[in-house]
């Protein structure tokens, strides 16, 4: 299959989820902007809780991603299966961290004031 | 029923396709020529093949007339029916309005075709109207011949333990219910059949067996259920490696295989099926020469089998009005049953202004939407060449693909073509067609439907 063909099909794959993706991006941007207005800086804020929770999301992704696809971890068998699932789990960890990190700042910030 | 995503989806697809095209295709490909013409092209059938051709030709032709003859308002994603019948998908997921796919500038005639007069280039419609054409693309799909099984009717699906994923979307829903009823009964015998003719999605009868086995195993009472697979020939699948794999897997999963039996009659009230033993010398695979007149043979031994659930696969052929036209194959293995085309160029063997695509063609494999993906560019290029009086530039390799579901949650991506005894033709080097894989299942579950719609839109 050509790269063009893959790109075209990926666009069709994403099309039904476009509002979900946009909504997710809006939430993330709003969170970061809201935290930024309260002095949040991504490199200066440290949150063990956010890191742990994001790690939990990433680890449990090995179970819930197969479940979301009507499958189960037992059927993740080939090398490419594991590469793909690990990539998806890392992506889930990153997305969770991007959400939880400013959120933890906002929550702690609110508690202090 | 369907969310009004059309505008946004189209915008996104245009953007994505535009990006892909602008960054990845050589300029020579971008400037694909359009053809000025006054010709009238009629496309018979608006399934995957017909719709793909309508979209492709609409972008390549200027000035001509394209007429699409398709009576249905709803497009069914039929590859999803096995997932509906297995209880994995919701039925609504497989439906879209046809209007979503018909390109601008194409005249859509919402009527059934009744006959084709190929010598006079004329088509009669069911409402009595006629259409004249300069070029014809036959994409009418397949006819389900349930009537060749005595006592069987698609209306029976869902009752008396009868399932049939091929019948319709409603049939797939009722097949799922029939399987669930059998499961809830907690025991009994299930019989899975195959047809003695080429069928669309040749893997579907096996997919239904494998997904039902998954459900039986998940019930925790697998030993209480008997499962039999009745095959008309020695083979279960045309691709040799896959054929052996499925046989071995059936044996491992406790499926009793019986070969050279075809389902000839059914008694729904008694839950009994009659199978005719067609002899070990018979090999009804894709290359069969079976015709309806030959189908009802006398003096063949039969057996009666009780069942609690039976999955019926009907004999299939081209539609009757194709069979009654001059376009039908008149000799060779597909005579009387399928459209007579050159399986490499897709051009009709006797009427050069006629092309065939999709399930209707007489070919040893190829009755899947994946085949349409490979055939559509060939038909497009060759039809345009014929319109310009040029030699046919494109050849179809026979590429076809079957995501062979081997259980709910796992599958093998089987891709192969005509050459070297249906040798594998994998699209992705990192996916071994002989491996059962979660990724392949995800492709089946999540990606092949978008890919299918990309084919319909003429973009893949």
Coordinates of C-alpha atoms in Angstrom, one line a residue:
Chain A
X1 CA 0.0 0.0 0.0
X2 CA 1.3 3.5 -0.8
X3 CA 1.9 6.1 1.8
X4 CA -0.7 8.2 0.1
X5 CA -3.2 5.4 0.4
X6 CA -2.4 5.0 4.1
X7 CA -2.8 8.8 4.7
X8 CA -6.1 8.8 2.9
X9 CA -7.4 5.9 4.9
X10 CA -6.2 7.4 8.1
X11 CA -8.2 10.5 7.4
X12 CA -11.3 8.4 6.9
X13 CA -10.5 6.6 10.2
X14 CA -10.2 9.9 12.0
X15 CA -13.3 11.5 10.5
X16 CA -15.9 10.0 12.8
X17 CA -13.9 11.0 15.8
X18 CA -13.2 14.6 14.7
X19 CA -15.5 16.2 17.3
X20 CA -14.1 14.0 20.0
X21 CA -10.5 15.0 19.1
X22 CA -11.4 18.7 18.9
X23 CA -13.2 18.5 22.3
X24 CA -10.2 16.8 23.8
X25 CA -7.8 19.4 22.4
X26 CA -10.1 22.2 23.7
X27 CA -10.1 20.7 27.2
X28 CA -6.3 20.4 27.2
X29 CA -5.8 23.9 25.9
X30 CA -8.3 25.3 28.4
X31 CA -6.7 23.5 31.3
X32 CA -3.2 24.7 30.4
X33 CA -4.4 28.2 29.7
X34 CA -6.3 28.4 33.0
X35 CA -3.3 27.0 34.9
X36 CA -1.0 29.4 33.1
X37 CA -3.1 32.4 34.3
X38 CA -2.5 31.2 37.8
X39 CA 1.3 31.0 37.4
X40 CA 1.6 27.4 36.1
X41 CA 4.8 26.5 34.3
X42 CA 5.2 23.0 33.0
X43 CA 8.9 22.7 33.8
X44 CA 8.6 24.1 37.3
X45 CA 5.6 22.3 38.7
X46 CA 6.2 18.9 40.1
X47 CA 3.4 16.5 40.9
X48 CA 4.1 13.0 41.9
X49 CA 0.4 12.3 42.0
X50 CA -0.1 13.3 38.4
X51 CA 2.9 11.2 37.4
X52 CA 1.6 8.2 39.3
X53 CA -1.9 8.5 37.9
X54 CA -0.7 9.0 34.4
X55 CA 1.6 6.0 34.8
X56 CA -1.4 4.0 36.0
X57 CA -3.4 5.0 32.9
X58 CA -0.5 3.9 30.7
X59 CA 0.0 0.6 32.5
X60 CA -3.7 -0.3 32.6
X61 CA -3.9 0.6 28.9
X62 CA -2.6 -2.9 28.2
X63 CA -5.9 -4.1 29.5
X64 CA -8.4 -1.4 28.5
X65 CA -7.1 -0.7 25.0
X66 CA -7.7 -4.4 23.9
X67 CA -11.0 -4.3 25.7
X68 CA -12.0 -1.1 23.8
X69 CA -11.3 -3.0 20.6
X70 CA -13.5 -6.0 21.6
X71 CA -10.4 -8.1 22.2
X72 CA -8.2 -9.0 25.2
X73 CA -4.5 -9.0 26.2
X74 CA -4.2 -12.8 25.5
X75 CA -4.6 -12.1 21.8
X76 CA -1.7 -9.6 21.7
X77 CA 0.7 -12.1 20.2
X78 CA 3.0 -10.9 17.5
X79 CA 6.0 -8.5 17.8
X80 CA 4.0 -5.9 15.9
X81 CA 1.1 -6.4 18.3
X82 CA 3.3 -5.6 21.2
X83 CA 4.9 -2.6 19.5
X84 CA 1.5 -1.2 18.6
X85 CA 0.0 -1.8 22.0
X86 CA 3.1 -0.3 23.8
X87 CA 2.9 2.7 21.5
X88 CA -0.7 3.2 22.4
X89 CA 0.0 2.8 26.1
X90 CA 2.8 5.4 25.9
X91 CA 0.4 7.7 24.1
X92 CA -2.2 7.2 26.8
X93 CA 0.4 8.0 29.4
X94 CA 1.4 11.2 27.7
X95 CA -2.2 12.4 27.1
X96 CA -3.0 11.6 30.8
X97 CA 0.0 13.5 32.0
X98 CA -0.8 16.5 29.8
X99 CA -4.2 16.6 31.4
X100 CA -3.3 15.7 35.0
X101 CA -0.2 17.8 35.3
X102 CA -1.9 21.3 35.0
X103 CA -5.0 19.8 36.8
X104 CA -2.9 18.9 39.8
X105 CA -1.5 22.5 39.8
X106 CA -5.0 24.0 39.7
X107 CA -6.3 21.7 42.5
X108 CA -3.3 22.4 44.8
X109 CA -3.4 26.1 43.9
X110 CA -7.1 26.2 44.8
X111 CA -6.5 24.4 48.1
X112 CA -3.7 27.0 49.1
X113 CA -5.9 30.0 48.4
Chain B
X1 CA -30.2 7.9 12.5
X2 CA -26.9 9.2 11.2
X3 CA -25.2 12.2 12.6
X4 CA -24.9 15.1 10.1
X5 CA -21.1 14.7 9.9
X6 CA -21.0 15.0 6.1
X7 CA -19.7 18.5 5.8
X8 CA -17.0 18.2 8.4
X9 CA -16.0 14.8 7.3
X10 CA -15.8 15.9 3.7
X11 CA -13.8 18.9 4.7
X12 CA -11.4 16.7 6.8
X13 CA -11.1 14.2 4.0
X14 CA -10.4 16.9 1.4
X15 CA -7.8 18.4 3.7
X16 CA -6.2 15.0 4.4
X17 CA -6.3 13.9 0.9
X18 CA -5.0 17.2 -0.2
X19 CA -2.1 17.1 2.2
X20 CA -1.3 13.5 1.2
X21 CA -1.5 14.3 -2.4
X22 CA 0.5 17.5 -2.2
X23 CA 3.3 16.0 -0.2
X24 CA 3.5 12.5 -1.4
X25 CA 2.5 12.1 -5.0
X26 CA 4.7 13.1 -7.9
X27 CA 3.4 16.0 -10.0
X28 CA 2.8 13.7 -12.9
X29 CA 0.3 11.8 -10.9
X30 CA -1.4 14.9 -9.6
X31 CA -2.1 16.1 -13.1
X32 CA -4.1 13.0 -14.0
X33 CA -5.9 13.8 -17.2
X34 CA -9.6 14.3 -17.5
X35 CA -11.2 13.2 -20.7
X36 CA -13.5 15.4 -22.7
X37 CA -16.4 13.2 -23.9
X38 CA -20.0 13.3 -25.0
X39 CA -20.5 9.6 -24.1
X40 CA -23.2 8.2 -21.9
X41 CA -21.8 5.8 -19.3
X42 CA -24.2 3.7 -17.3
X43 CA -23.1 2.0 -14.1
X44 CA -25.4 -0.8 -13.0
X45 CA -25.4 -1.2 -9.3
X46 CA -24.4 1.2 -6.5
X47 CA -22.7 -1.2 -4.1
X48 CA -19.0 -0.9 -3.3
X49 CA -18.0 -1.5 -6.9
X50 CA -20.6 0.7 -8.6
X51 CA -20.2 3.6 -6.2
X52 CA -16.4 3.5 -6.5
X53 CA -16.7 3.6 -10.3
X54 CA -19.2 6.5 -10.2
X55 CA -16.8 8.5 -8.1
X56 CA -13.7 7.7 -10.1
X57 CA -15.4 8.4 -13.5
X58 CA -17.0 11.6 -12.2
X59 CA -13.6 13.0 -11.5
X60 CA -12.1 11.8 -14.8
X61 CA -14.7 12.7 -17.3
X62 CA -15.8 16.1 -18.5
X63 CA -18.9 16.7 -20.6
X64 CA -20.2 13.1 -20.6
X65 CA -23.2 11.7 -18.8
X66 CA -22.8 9.2 -16.0
X67 CA -25.9 7.4 -14.9
X68 CA -25.9 5.2 -11.7
X69 CA -28.7 2.7 -11.5
X70 CA -29.2 1.8 -7.9
X71 CA -32.7 1.4 -6.2
X72 CA -31.6 1.4 -2.6
X73 CA -31.4 4.6 -0.5
X74 CA -29.2 2.9 2.1
X75 CA -25.7 1.6 1.7
X76 CA -24.8 -1.4 3.7
X77 CA -21.3 -2.1 4.8
X78 CA -21.7 -5.9 4.4
X79 CA -18.2 -6.8 5.7
X80 CA -19.5 -5.7 9.1
X81 CA -22.4 -8.2 9.1
X82 CA -20.2 -11.0 10.5
X83 CA -19.4 -8.7 13.4
X84 CA -23.1 -7.9 13.8
X85 CA -24.0 -11.6 13.7
X86 CA -21.3 -12.3 16.2
X87 CA -22.7 -9.7 18.6
X88 CA -19.6 -7.5 18.4
X89 CA -21.1 -4.6 16.4
X90 CA -24.3 -2.6 16.7
X91 CA -26.2 -2.9 13.5
X92 CA -26.5 0.8 12.9
X93 CA -22.8 1.0 12.4
X94 CA -23.1 -0.8 9.0
X95 CA -25.5 1.7 7.4
X96 CA -25.0 5.0 5.6
X97 CA -27.3 6.9 3.2
X98 CA -26.3 6.2 -0.4
X99 CA -26.7 9.9 -1.0
X100 CA -23.6 10.4 1.0
X101 CA -21.5 8.7 -1.7
X102 CA -23.2 9.6 -5.0
X103 CA -20.9 12.3 -6.6
X104 CA -22.2 15.5 -8.0
X105 CA -23.0 15.4 -11.6
X106 CA -23.9 11.8 -11.6
X107 CA -27.5 11.0 -12.5
X108 CA -28.9 8.6 -9.9
X109 CA -31.7 6.4 -11.2
X110 CA -33.4 4.8 -8.2
X111 CA -34.8 1.8 -9.9
X112 CA -34.1 -1.9 -10.4
X113 CA -32.6 -3.0 -13.8
X114 CA -34.8 -5.6 -15.5
X115 CA -32.9 -6.6 -18.6
X116 CA -29.9 -5.8 -20.7
X117 CA -29.9 -5.7 -24.5
X118 CA -26.2 -5.7 -25.1
X119 CA -26.4 -5.8 -28.9
X120 CA -28.4 -2.6 -28.9
X121 CA -26.7 -1.1 -25.9
X122 CA -30.0 -0.7 -24.0
X123 CA -31.1 -1.4 -20.5
X124 CA -34.7 -1.8 -19.4
X125 CA -35.7 -0.8 -15.9
X126 CA -38.3 -2.3 -13.7
X127 CA -40.6 0.7 -14.1
X128 CA -40.6 0.2 -17.9
X129 CA -38.2 2.9 -18.7
X130 CA -35.1 2.3 -20.9
X131 CA -31.6 3.6 -20.8
X132 CA -29.3 3.7 -23.8
X133 CA -25.6 3.7 -23.1
X134 CA -22.3 4.1 -25.0
X135 CA -20.4 2.3 -22.3
X136 CA -21.6 0.0 -19.5
X137 CA -20.1 -0.9 -16.2
X138 CA -21.8 -3.9 -14.7
X139 CA -21.5 -3.9 -10.9
X140 CA -24.7 -5.6 -9.8
X141 CA -23.2 -7.8 -7.1
X142 CA -24.5 -11.2 -6.3
X143 CA -27.8 -13.0 -6.1
X144 CA -28.6 -15.2 -3.0
X145 CA -30.3 -18.4 -4.2
X146 CA -31.9 -19.6 -1.0
X147 CA -34.6 -21.2 -3.1
X148 CA -32.1 -23.9 -4.1
X149 CA -32.3 -25.2 -0.6
X150 CA -35.7 -26.9 -0.3
X151 CA -37.7 -25.5 2.5
X152 CA -35.4 -22.6 3.1
X153 CA -36.2 -18.9 2.9
X154 CA -34.4 -15.9 4.2
X155 CA -37.5 -15.0 6.2
X156 CA -36.8 -18.1 8.3
X157 CA -33.5 -16.6 9.6
X158 CA -33.7 -16.1 13.3
X159 CA -36.4 -18.7 13.7
X160 CA -36.1 -22.4 14.5
X161 CA -32.4 -22.1 15.2
X162 CA -31.6 -20.9 11.7
X163 CA -28.9 -18.3 11.1
X164 CA -27.5 -16.9 7.9
X165 CA -25.2 -13.9 7.9
X166 CA -25.6 -13.4 4.2
X167 CA -29.4 -12.8 4.2
X168 CA -29.4 -9.1 5.1
X169 CA -28.5 -6.8 8.0
X170 CA -31.7 -7.9 9.7
X171 CA -30.7 -11.5 9.0
X172 CA -27.3 -10.8 10.7
X173 CA -29.1 -9.4 13.7
X174 CA -31.4 -12.4 13.9
X175 CA -28.5 -14.8 13.3
X176 CA -26.9 -13.3 16.5
X177 CA -30.1 -13.8 18.3
X178 CA -30.4 -17.4 17.1
X179 CA -26.8 -18.1 18.3
X180 CA -27.6 -16.5 21.6
X181 CA -30.7 -18.7 22.0
X182 CA -28.6 -21.8 21.4
X183 CA -26.1 -20.6 23.9
X184 CA -28.8 -19.9 26.5
X185 CA -30.1 -23.4 25.9
X186 CA -26.7 -24.6 27.4
X187 CA -26.2 -27.5 25.0
X188 CA -26.9 -29.0 21.6
X189 CA -25.6 -29.3 18.1
X190 CA -24.7 -26.5 15.8
X191 CA -24.1 -27.1 12.1
X192 CA -22.2 -24.6 9.9
X193 CA -22.5 -25.0 6.2
X194 CA -20.8 -23.7 3.1
X195 CA -22.2 -23.3 -0.4
X196 CA -21.2 -25.3 -3.5
X197 CA -20.8 -22.1 -5.5
X198 CA -18.5 -19.1 -5.3
X199 CA -19.8 -16.8 -2.5
X200 CA -19.2 -13.3 -1.5
X201 CA -16.7 -13.1 1.4
X202 CA -15.6 -16.7 1.1
X203 CA -14.3 -16.5 4.6
X204 CA -17.6 -15.6 6.2
X205 CA -18.8 -19.1 6.8
X206 CA -15.6 -19.8 8.7
X207 CA -15.6 -16.5 10.5
X208 CA -19.1 -17.3 11.8
X209 CA -17.8 -20.7 13.0
X210 CA -14.8 -19.2 14.7
X211 CA -16.7 -16.4 16.4
X212 CA -19.4 -18.8 17.6
X213 CA -16.7 -21.1 19.0
X214 CA -15.4 -18.1 20.9
X215 CA -18.9 -17.5 22.4
X216 CA -19.2 -21.2 23.2
X217 CA -15.9 -21.2 24.9
X218 CA -16.7 -18.0 26.8
X219 CA -19.9 -19.7 28.1
X220 CA -17.7 -22.1 30.1
X221 CA -19.7 -25.1 28.7
X222 CA -17.9 -25.8 25.5
X223 CA -18.1 -29.5 26.0
X224 CA -21.9 -29.4 26.1
X225 CA -22.0 -28.2 22.5
X226 CA -21.3 -30.2 19.4
X227 CA -20.1 -28.2 16.4
X228 CA -20.0 -29.6 12.8
X229 CA -18.8 -28.0 9.6
X230 CA -20.3 -29.3 6.4
X231 CA -18.2 -28.5 3.3
X232 CA -19.3 -29.3 -0.3
X233 CA -15.7 -29.9 -1.4
X234 CA -12.3 -31.0 -0.1
X235 CA -11.3 -27.4 0.5
X236 CA -12.6 -24.9 2.9
X237 CA -10.8 -21.9 1.4
X238 CA -9.2 -21.2 -1.9
X239 CA -5.8 -20.0 -0.5
X240 CA -3.9 -23.3 0.2
X241 CA -2.1 -22.3 3.4
X242 CA -5.2 -20.8 4.9
X243 CA -7.2 -23.8 3.9
X244 CA -4.9 -26.1 5.8
X245 CA -4.7 -23.7 8.8
X246 CA -8.5 -23.6 9.1
X247 CA -8.8 -27.4 8.9
X248 CA -6.2 -27.8 11.5
X249 CA -7.7 -25.2 13.8
X250 CA -11.2 -26.7 13.4
X251 CA -9.8 -30.1 14.5
X252 CA -8.0 -28.5 17.5
X253 CA -11.2 -26.7 18.5
X254 CA -13.3 -29.8 18.4
X255 CA -15.2 -29.0 15.2
X256 CA -16.3 -32.2 13.3
X257 CA -15.5 -31.6 9.6
X258 CA -17.5 -33.4 7.0
X259 CA -16.6 -33.0 3.3
X260 CA -18.5 -33.4 0.1
X261 CA -21.9 -32.6 1.6
X262 CA -24.1 -29.8 0.4
X263 CA -27.2 -28.5 2.3
X264 CA -30.1 -29.6 0.0
X265 CA -33.2 -29.2 2.2
X266 CA -34.2 -28.0 5.6
X267 CA -37.2 -28.7 7.9
X268 CA -37.4 -25.8 10.2
X269 CA -40.2 -27.2 12.4
X270 CA -38.4 -30.4 13.0
X271 CA -35.0 -28.7 13.2
X272 CA -33.6 -31.1 10.7
X273 CA -31.3 -30.5 7.7
X274 CA -30.9 -32.7 4.7
X275 CA -27.4 -32.9 3.2
X276 CA -26.7 -34.5 -0.2
X277 CA -23.5 -36.4 -0.5
X278 CA -22.0 -35.2 -3.7
X279 CA -19.2 -37.6 -3.9
X280 CA -15.5 -37.4 -3.2
X281 CA -14.8 -36.7 -6.9
X282 CA -16.7 -33.4 -6.7
X283 CA -14.7 -30.4 -5.9
X284 CA -17.0 -27.4 -5.8
X285 CA -14.6 -24.5 -5.1
X286 CA -14.4 -21.2 -6.9
X287 CA -13.7 -23.1 -10.2
X288 CA -16.9 -25.0 -10.1
X289 CA -19.0 -25.5 -13.1
X290 CA -22.2 -25.8 -11.2
X291 CA -25.3 -24.5 -12.8
X292 CA -28.8 -24.4 -11.5
X293 CA -30.0 -27.0 -14.0
X294 CA -27.3 -29.3 -12.7
X295 CA -27.9 -28.5 -9.1
X296 CA -30.8 -30.8 -8.4
X297 CA -29.3 -34.1 -9.0
X298 CA -31.2 -37.3 -8.5
X299 CA -30.0 -40.6 -7.1
X300 CA -27.5 -39.0 -4.7
X301 CA -27.4 -40.3 -1.2
X302 CA -28.6 -38.0 1.5
X303 CA -28.3 -37.8 5.2
X304 CA -30.7 -36.1 7.7
X305 CA -29.1 -34.2 10.6
X306 CA -30.7 -32.8 13.7
X307 CA -29.6 -29.4 14.8
X308 CA -30.2 -26.8 17.5
X309 CA -28.5 -24.1 15.4
X310 CA -27.6 -24.1 11.7
X311 CA -25.8 -21.5 9.8
X312 CA -27.0 -21.5 6.2
X313 CA -24.9 -20.3 3.3
X314 CA -27.0 -20.0 0.1
X315 CA -25.8 -20.9 -3.3
X316 CA -24.9 -17.7 -5.2
X317 CA -24.8 -16.5 -8.7
X318 CA -25.1 -13.3 -10.8
X319 CA -28.6 -11.8 -10.8
X320 CA -31.2 -13.5 -13.1
X321 CA -31.4 -10.5 -15.5
X322 CA -27.7 -10.8 -16.0
X323 CA -28.0 -14.6 -16.5
X324 CA -30.7 -14.0 -19.1
X325 CA -28.6 -11.4 -21.0
X326 CA -25.9 -12.0 -23.7
X327 CA -23.3 -10.7 -21.2
X328 CA -23.3 -14.0 -19.2
X329 CA -20.4 -16.4 -19.7
X330 CA -21.3 -18.9 -22.4
X331 CA -18.6 -21.4 -21.9
X332 CA -15.9 -22.1 -19.4
X333 CA -16.2 -22.6 -15.7
X334 CA -18.5 -19.6 -15.2
X335 CA -20.9 -20.3 -17.9
X336 CA -24.5 -19.5 -17.3
X337 CA -23.8 -18.1 -13.8
X338 CA -21.4 -15.2 -13.9
X339 CA -20.5 -12.1 -16.1
X340 CA -18.1 -13.0 -18.9
X341 CA -15.1 -10.7 -18.4
X342 CA -11.3 -11.0 -18.9
X343 CA -10.3 -11.4 -15.3
X344 CA -7.1 -9.3 -15.9
X345 CA -8.5 -6.4 -17.9
X346 CA -12.1 -6.5 -16.5
X347 CA -13.3 -5.9 -20.0
X348 CA -16.2 -8.0 -21.3
X349 CA -14.9 -10.9 -23.5
X350 CA -17.4 -10.2 -26.3
X351 CA -18.7 -6.7 -25.8
X352 CA -15.7 -4.4 -25.6
X353 CA -17.8 -1.4 -24.5
X354 CA -18.8 -3.3 -21.4
X355 CA -16.8 -3.8 -18.2
X356 CA -17.5 -5.8 -15.1
X357 CA -16.4 -5.2 -11.5
X358 CA -17.1 -6.7 -8.2
X359 CA -18.9 -9.8 -7.2
X360 CA -20.8 -10.3 -10.5
X361 CA -17.7 -11.2 -12.5
X362 CA -16.7 -14.8 -13.3
X363 CA -13.4 -15.1 -11.6
X364 CA -11.8 -17.8 -9.5
X365 CA -11.5 -15.5 -6.4
X366 CA -12.4 -11.9 -5.8
X367 CA -15.8 -11.6 -4.3
X368 CA -14.9 -9.1 -1.6
X369 CA -14.9 -5.3 -1.3
X370 CA -11.1 -5.5 -1.0
X371 CA -11.0 -6.8 -4.6
X372 CA -13.0 -3.8 -5.7
X373 CA -10.3 -1.6 -4.3
X374 CA -7.8 -3.3 -6.7
X375 CA -10.3 -3.6 -9.6
X376 CA -11.6 0.0 -9.7
X377 CA -8.4 1.7 -10.9
X378 CA -8.1 -1.1 -13.6
X379 CA -11.6 -0.6 -14.9
X380 CA -11.2 3.2 -14.8
X381 CA -7.9 3.2 -16.8
X382 CA -9.1 0.6 -19.3
X383 CA -12.5 2.1 -19.8
X384 CA -10.9 5.5 -20.5
X385 CA -8.5 3.8 -22.9
X386 CA -11.4 2.2 -24.8
X387 CA -13.2 5.5 -25.0
X388 CA -10.0 7.0 -26.6
X389 CA -9.4 4.0 -28.8
X390 CA -6.2 3.1 -27.1
X391 CA -4.8 -0.3 -26.0
X392 CA -5.8 -1.4 -22.4
X393 CA -3.1 -0.2 -20.1
X394 CA -4.0 -1.8 -16.8
X395 CA -4.2 -5.4 -15.5
X396 CA -5.7 -6.7 -12.3
X397 CA -3.5 -9.1 -10.3
X398 CA -6.5 -10.8 -8.7
X399 CA -5.7 -9.1 -5.4
X400 CA -8.1 -10.0 -2.8
X401 CA -8.1 -9.8 1.0
X402 CA -9.8 -11.6 3.8
X403 CA -9.3 -10.6 7.4
X404 CA -9.9 -14.1 8.6
X405 CA -11.4 -13.8 12.1
X406 CA -10.1 -16.8 14.1
X407 CA -11.9 -15.8 17.2
X408 CA -13.6 -12.7 18.7
X409 CA -10.5 -10.5 19.2
X410 CA -8.0 -12.0 16.9
X411 CA -7.6 -12.4 13.1
X412 CA -5.2 -13.0 10.3
X413 CA -4.8 -10.6 7.4
X414 CA -4.9 -12.9 4.4
X415 CA -4.1 -11.1 1.1
X416 CA -3.5 -13.0 -2.1
X417 CA -3.9 -12.9 -5.9
X418 CA -4.2 -15.1 -9.0
X419 CA -0.5 -15.9 -9.5
X420 CA 1.5 -18.9 -8.1
X421 CA -1.5 -20.8 -6.8
X422 CA -3.0 -17.8 -4.9
X423 CA 0.3 -16.8 -3.3
X424 CA 0.2 -14.3 -0.5
X425 CA 0.4 -10.6 -1.5
X426 CA 0.8 -8.8 1.9
X427 CA 0.3 -5.0 1.8
X428 CA 2.4 -4.5 4.9
X429 CA 5.7 -6.3 5.3
X430 CA 5.5 -6.2 9.1
X431 CA 2.2 -8.2 9.2
X432 CA 2.7 -11.9 8.6
X433 CA -0.4 -13.3 6.9
X434 CA 0.1 -16.6 8.7
X435 CA 0.0 -15.0 12.2
X436 CA -3.1 -14.6 14.3
X437 CA -2.8 -11.0 15.5
X438 CA -4.6 -8.4 17.7
X439 CA -3.5 -5.6 15.3
X440 CA -5.2 -7.4 12.4
X441 CA -8.4 -7.7 14.5
X442 CA -8.2 -4.0 15.3
X443 CA -7.8 -3.3 11.5
X444 CA -11.0 -5.4 10.9
X445 CA -12.8 -3.8 13.8
X446 CA -11.8 -0.2 13.3
X447 CA -9.9 0.5 10.1
X448 CA -11.4 -1.5 7.2
X449 CA -14.7 0.3 7.3
X450 CA -13.1 3.7 6.8
X451 CA -10.9 2.1 4.1
X452 CA -14.0 0.8 2.5
X453 CA -15.6 4.2 2.4
X454 CA -12.4 5.6 1.0
X455 CA -12.8 3.1 -1.9
X456 CA -16.4 4.2 -2.4
X457 CA -15.3 7.8 -2.6
X458 CA -12.8 6.8 -5.3
X459 CA -9.9 7.9 -3.1
X460 CA -8.2 4.6 -2.3

